[in-house]
Amino acid sequence: MAAPLPNPCEQALAQWCAGERSMAAPSLVAVAYSAGADSTALLLAAWQRWPGRVVALHVHHGLQAAADGFESHARGFCLQHGIELRVARVDAAHAPGQSPEDAARVMRYRTLADMAQQARAACVLLGQHADDQAETLLLALSRGSGLPGLAAMPERFERHGVRFGRPLLALASQSLRDWLGATGHAFVDDPSNSDQRFTRNRIRAVLMPAWEACFPGFRTQLARSARHAAQAQVLLDDLARLDLAETGSPPAIRALQRLTPERQANALRHWLRGSAGVAASAAQLDELLAQIAHCSTRGHQIRLKVATGFVVRDGDRLRYTPPI
């Protein structure tokens, strides 16, 4: 009798855990389980690694008729395998000016964090894979993103006070689907993934096959580029912290002026991201640098819209004022 095919997620999960101290002996691990192929393979690998210490978290967004079917499949699958399942139903409708994808993503992470905290899970594992990472990088390139965007998705991060992990970023989507098909594990396909009104889906349907035809194995190369960008961003963050230690936070205008424009921009990005959770566009940052350069008198005012608030001059310093 042939040996059962190993789940490709098991080795990837082991490698990810080797770099995560909190996973040495977790009491409970959560897996974000959509019932799709990637989260199904990850859930089974986690259950194999930590039997009896895994909880599946399913978020019902209510954005499409198929969502009820996703939940029903998730309940049946977890019942079949003896895995605890927690389901949260949310309203992920987007606000004016906000994209549906962004609204759903923000609500999903907040809900997963709440569910994980309620379950007292050590970490939430996410099923994004190498194809998702490549799509994210191509999307960032198309938008002219800086290093934070080109770094794509990190393997580990914290949000809403909860640790998240992406152990599958080196695995191609097809390898997961091939294993699930060979072993007879059922999963669902989200029909919205083929809707090319969404930019990411157009990248998946049009650009990814073209890249594969021209550069076989391109996913690995793009993932390497993302890691290089992430490493460079770490160094820039370190430099920004050193400069903000000199300028203060919020930064003093005169101290900023003593920095090169490049270091000013880097420090301001870090300050805005860390203190207000906002990012200035390239045009906004260029304008802010120009205003700082010309700020030579007490009466010179600075007021520049960034995200939904404003960067303003407050005495000898800059201040970010959120919307009222």
Coordinates of C-alpha atoms in Angstrom, one line a residue:
M1 CA 0.0 0.0 0.0
A2 CA 1.4 3.4 -1.0
A3 CA 2.2 5.8 1.8
P4 CA -0.3 8.7 2.1
L5 CA 0.8 11.9 0.4
P6 CA 2.2 14.4 2.9
N7 CA 0.4 17.7 3.3
P8 CA 2.8 20.3 1.8
C9 CA 1.6 22.7 4.5
E10 CA 3.1 20.5 7.3
Q11 CA 6.7 21.3 6.4
A12 CA 5.9 25.0 5.8
L13 CA 4.2 25.2 9.1
A14 CA 7.2 23.6 10.9
Q15 CA 9.6 26.0 9.3
W16 CA 7.4 29.0 10.3
C17 CA 7.1 27.8 13.9
A18 CA 10.9 27.4 14.1
G19 CA 11.1 31.2 14.0
E20 CA 8.2 31.9 16.3
R21 CA 8.9 31.5 20.0
S22 CA 5.2 31.8 21.0
M23 CA 4.5 28.5 19.1
A24 CA 7.0 26.3 21.0
A25 CA 4.2 24.8 23.1
P26 CA 0.9 26.7 22.4
S27 CA -2.1 25.9 24.5
L28 CA -4.4 26.7 21.6
V29 CA -3.9 27.8 18.0
A30 CA -6.5 29.5 15.8
V31 CA -6.7 29.0 12.0
A32 CA -8.7 31.5 9.9
Y33 CA -10.8 29.0 8.0
S34 CA -12.8 30.3 5.0
A35 CA -13.5 26.7 3.8
G36 CA -11.4 27.4 0.7
A37 CA -8.5 25.3 -0.5
D38 CA -5.7 27.1 1.2
S39 CA -7.3 27.4 4.6
T40 CA -8.5 23.8 4.4
A41 CA -5.0 22.5 3.8
L42 CA -3.6 24.7 6.6
L43 CA -6.3 23.7 9.0
L44 CA -5.5 20.0 8.5
A45 CA -1.8 20.6 8.9
A46 CA -2.3 22.5 12.1
W47 CA -4.6 19.8 13.4
Q48 CA -1.9 17.2 12.6
R49 CA 0.7 19.2 14.4
W50 CA -1.4 20.2 17.5
P51 CA -4.2 17.6 17.8
G52 CA -6.9 18.8 20.2
R53 CA -5.4 22.3 20.4
V54 CA -6.7 24.0 17.2
V55 CA -9.8 26.1 16.8
A56 CA -11.1 27.1 13.3
L57 CA -12.4 30.7 13.0
H58 CA -14.9 31.4 10.2
V59 CA -16.0 34.9 9.3
H60 CA -19.4 35.2 7.5
H61 CA -19.2 38.6 5.7
G62 CA -22.7 38.5 4.3
L63 CA -21.5 40.0 1.1
Q64 CA -22.8 37.3 -1.3
A65 CA -25.4 34.6 -1.4
A66 CA -22.7 31.9 -1.4
A67 CA -21.6 32.9 2.1
D68 CA -24.3 30.7 3.8
G69 CA -22.9 27.7 1.8
F70 CA -19.4 28.5 2.9
E71 CA -20.5 28.4 6.6
S72 CA -22.5 25.2 6.1
H73 CA -19.4 23.5 4.5
A74 CA -17.2 24.7 7.3
R75 CA -19.5 23.4 10.0
G76 CA -19.7 20.0 8.3
F77 CA -16.0 19.7 7.7
C78 CA -15.0 20.6 11.2
L79 CA -17.6 18.2 12.6
Q80 CA -16.2 15.4 10.5
H81 CA -12.7 16.0 11.7
G82 CA -13.5 16.8 15.3
I83 CA -12.2 20.4 15.1
E84 CA -13.8 23.2 17.2
L85 CA -15.3 25.8 14.9
R86 CA -16.3 29.4 15.9
V87 CA -18.4 31.5 13.5
A88 CA -18.9 35.2 13.5
R89 CA -21.4 37.0 11.3
V90 CA -20.4 40.6 10.4
D91 CA -21.6 43.5 8.3
A92 CA -18.7 44.3 6.0
A93 CA -20.5 46.9 3.9
H94 CA -18.0 49.6 2.7
A95 CA -18.3 53.2 3.6
P96 CA -18.4 56.0 0.9
G97 CA -15.0 56.2 -0.7
Q98 CA -13.8 52.9 0.7
S99 CA -13.3 49.9 -1.6
P100 CA -15.4 46.8 -0.8
E101 CA -12.1 44.7 -0.6
D102 CA -10.6 47.1 2.0
A103 CA -13.8 47.2 4.1
A104 CA -14.0 43.4 4.1
R105 CA -10.3 43.0 5.0
V106 CA -10.5 45.5 7.8
M107 CA -13.6 43.9 9.3
R108 CA -12.1 40.4 8.9
Y109 CA -8.9 41.1 10.8
R110 CA -10.8 42.9 13.6
T111 CA -13.3 40.0 13.9
L112 CA -10.5 37.3 13.8
A113 CA -8.6 39.2 16.5
D114 CA -11.8 39.4 18.7
M115 CA -12.5 35.7 18.2
A116 CA -8.9 34.7 19.0
Q117 CA -8.9 36.7 22.2
Q118 CA -12.1 35.2 23.3
A119 CA -10.7 31.7 22.6
R120 CA -7.4 32.6 24.3
A121 CA -5.5 31.4 21.2
A122 CA -1.7 32.0 21.0
C123 CA -1.8 33.0 17.4
V124 CA -4.1 33.2 14.3
L125 CA -2.7 31.3 11.2
L126 CA -3.6 32.7 7.8
G127 CA -3.7 30.7 4.6
Q128 CA -2.2 33.2 2.1
H129 CA 0.2 31.5 -0.2
A130 CA 2.9 32.2 -2.8
D131 CA 0.3 33.2 -5.5
D132 CA -1.3 35.7 -3.1
Q133 CA 2.2 37.1 -2.3
A134 CA 3.0 37.5 -6.0
E135 CA -0.4 39.2 -6.7
T136 CA 0.2 41.6 -3.8
L137 CA 3.6 42.6 -5.1
L138 CA 2.3 43.1 -8.7
L139 CA -0.5 45.2 -7.3
A140 CA 1.9 47.3 -5.4
L141 CA 4.1 47.8 -8.5
S142 CA 1.1 48.9 -10.5
R143 CA 0.3 51.5 -7.9
G144 CA 3.9 52.9 -7.7
S145 CA 4.2 51.8 -4.0
G146 CA 7.2 52.4 -1.9
L147 CA 9.1 49.8 0.1
P148 CA 6.2 49.0 2.5
G149 CA 4.1 48.0 -0.4
L150 CA 6.8 46.2 -2.2
A151 CA 7.5 44.2 0.9
A152 CA 4.1 42.7 0.3
M153 CA 2.7 40.5 3.1
P154 CA 4.8 39.7 6.2
E155 CA 5.2 36.2 7.5
R156 CA 4.2 37.4 11.0
F157 CA 2.6 40.6 12.4
E158 CA 0.4 41.9 15.2
R159 CA -3.0 43.6 14.8
H160 CA -5.6 44.5 17.4
G161 CA -3.4 43.0 20.1
V162 CA -3.2 39.5 18.4
R163 CA -0.3 37.7 16.8
F164 CA -1.0 36.6 13.1
G165 CA 1.1 34.3 11.0
R166 CA 1.3 33.4 7.3
P167 CA 3.3 30.1 7.1
L168 CA 2.4 29.3 3.5
L169 CA 3.9 32.2 1.6
A170 CA 6.5 29.9 -0.1
L171 CA 3.9 27.4 -1.3
A172 CA 2.1 27.7 -4.7
S173 CA -1.7 27.5 -4.7
Q174 CA -1.7 24.6 -7.1
S175 CA 0.3 22.4 -4.8
L176 CA -2.3 22.8 -2.1
R177 CA -5.2 22.0 -4.5
D178 CA -3.3 19.0 -5.9
W179 CA -2.9 17.6 -2.4
L180 CA -6.5 18.2 -1.5
G181 CA -7.7 16.5 -4.7
A182 CA -5.4 13.5 -4.3
T183 CA -6.5 13.0 -0.7
G184 CA -10.2 13.6 -1.2
H185 CA -10.6 16.6 1.1
A186 CA -13.4 18.8 0.0
F187 CA -13.3 22.6 -0.1
V188 CA -15.3 25.4 -1.6
D189 CA -14.4 27.9 -4.4
D190 CA -15.4 31.5 -3.8
P191 CA -17.2 32.6 -7.0
S192 CA -16.2 36.2 -6.4
N193 CA -12.5 35.2 -7.1
S194 CA -13.4 35.1 -10.9
D195 CA -15.0 38.5 -10.9
Q196 CA -12.6 40.7 -12.9
R197 CA -14.2 43.9 -11.8
F198 CA -11.7 43.5 -8.9
T199 CA -8.1 44.5 -9.7
R200 CA -6.6 41.6 -7.8
N201 CA -8.7 39.1 -9.8
R202 CA -7.6 40.7 -13.1
I203 CA -4.0 40.3 -12.0
R204 CA -4.7 36.6 -11.2
A205 CA -6.5 35.9 -14.5
V206 CA -4.4 37.9 -16.9
L207 CA -1.0 38.9 -15.5
M208 CA -0.1 35.8 -13.5
P209 CA -0.4 33.3 -16.5
A210 CA 1.6 35.7 -18.7
W211 CA 4.4 35.9 -16.0
E212 CA 4.4 32.1 -15.7
A213 CA 4.7 31.7 -19.5
C214 CA 7.7 34.1 -19.7
F215 CA 9.3 33.4 -16.3
P216 CA 8.5 29.9 -15.0
G217 CA 8.9 29.8 -11.2
F218 CA 8.5 33.6 -11.0
R219 CA 6.6 33.3 -7.7
T220 CA 9.8 32.3 -5.9
Q221 CA 11.7 35.3 -7.4
L222 CA 9.0 37.8 -6.6
A223 CA 8.8 36.4 -3.0
R224 CA 12.6 37.0 -2.8
S225 CA 12.2 40.6 -4.0
A226 CA 9.5 41.1 -1.3
R227 CA 11.8 39.8 1.4
H228 CA 14.6 42.2 0.2
A229 CA 12.2 45.1 0.3
A230 CA 11.0 44.1 3.8
Q231 CA 14.7 43.9 5.0
A232 CA 15.4 47.4 3.6
Q233 CA 12.3 48.8 5.2
V234 CA 13.5 47.5 8.6
L235 CA 16.7 49.5 8.1
L236 CA 14.7 52.6 7.1
D237 CA 12.5 52.2 10.2
D238 CA 15.6 52.0 12.4
L239 CA 17.0 55.2 10.8
A240 CA 13.6 57.0 11.2
R241 CA 13.6 56.1 14.9
L242 CA 17.1 57.5 15.3
D243 CA 16.1 60.7 13.5
L244 CA 12.9 61.1 15.5
A245 CA 14.9 60.7 18.7
E246 CA 16.7 63.9 17.6
T247 CA 13.7 65.8 16.2
G248 CA 11.2 64.7 18.8
S249 CA 7.8 63.2 18.2
P250 CA 5.9 65.2 17.0
P251 CA 8.9 66.5 15.2
A252 CA 10.4 69.9 15.6
I253 CA 10.5 71.8 12.3
R254 CA 14.0 73.2 12.7
A255 CA 15.4 69.8 13.6
L256 CA 13.7 68.3 10.5
Q257 CA 15.3 71.0 8.3
R258 CA 18.8 69.9 9.4
L259 CA 18.1 66.5 7.8
T260 CA 18.5 65.7 4.1
P261 CA 15.1 65.7 2.2
E262 CA 15.3 61.9 2.0
R263 CA 15.7 61.5 5.7
Q264 CA 13.0 64.0 6.4
A265 CA 10.6 62.0 4.2
N266 CA 11.6 58.8 5.9
A267 CA 11.1 60.2 9.4
L268 CA 7.8 61.9 8.5
R269 CA 6.4 58.6 7.0
H270 CA 7.4 56.8 10.2
W271 CA 5.9 59.4 12.4
L272 CA 2.6 59.5 10.6
R273 CA 2.3 55.8 10.4
G274 CA 3.3 55.2 14.1
S275 CA 1.4 58.1 15.7
A276 CA -1.6 58.4 13.5
G277 CA -1.8 55.2 11.5
V278 CA -1.9 57.1 8.2
A279 CA 0.2 57.2 5.1
A280 CA 0.9 60.2 3.0
S281 CA 0.8 59.9 -0.8
A282 CA 4.0 60.8 -2.7
A283 CA 2.4 64.1 -3.8
Q284 CA 1.4 64.9 -0.3
L285 CA 4.8 64.1 1.1
D286 CA 6.5 66.2 -1.6
E287 CA 4.3 69.2 -0.8
L288 CA 4.9 68.8 3.0
L289 CA 8.7 68.7 2.4
A290 CA 8.4 71.9 0.3
Q291 CA 6.4 73.6 3.0
I292 CA 8.9 72.6 5.7
A293 CA 11.8 73.9 3.6
H294 CA 10.1 77.3 3.3
C295 CA 9.1 77.5 6.9
S296 CA 11.6 80.2 8.0
T297 CA 9.4 82.7 10.0
R298 CA 7.1 82.5 13.0
G299 CA 4.1 83.4 10.9
H300 CA 4.6 80.7 8.2
Q301 CA 1.7 78.3 8.5
I302 CA 1.6 74.6 7.5
R303 CA -1.7 72.9 6.8
L304 CA -1.7 69.9 4.5
K305 CA -4.4 67.2 4.1
V306 CA -3.1 63.6 4.7
A307 CA -5.5 60.8 4.7
T308 CA -8.7 62.1 6.4
G309 CA -6.8 64.6 8.7
F310 CA -4.3 67.4 8.4
V311 CA -0.6 67.9 9.2
V312 CA -0.4 71.4 10.7
R313 CA 2.2 73.7 12.3
D314 CA 1.8 73.9 16.0
G315 CA 4.4 76.4 17.4
D316 CA 7.8 75.0 16.5
R317 CA 6.5 71.5 15.7
L318 CA 4.3 69.6 13.3
R319 CA 1.1 68.0 14.6
Y320 CA -1.4 65.6 12.9
T321 CA -5.0 66.5 13.5
P322 CA -7.5 63.8 12.8
P323 CA -11.0 64.6 11.4
I324 CA -13.5 66.0 13.8

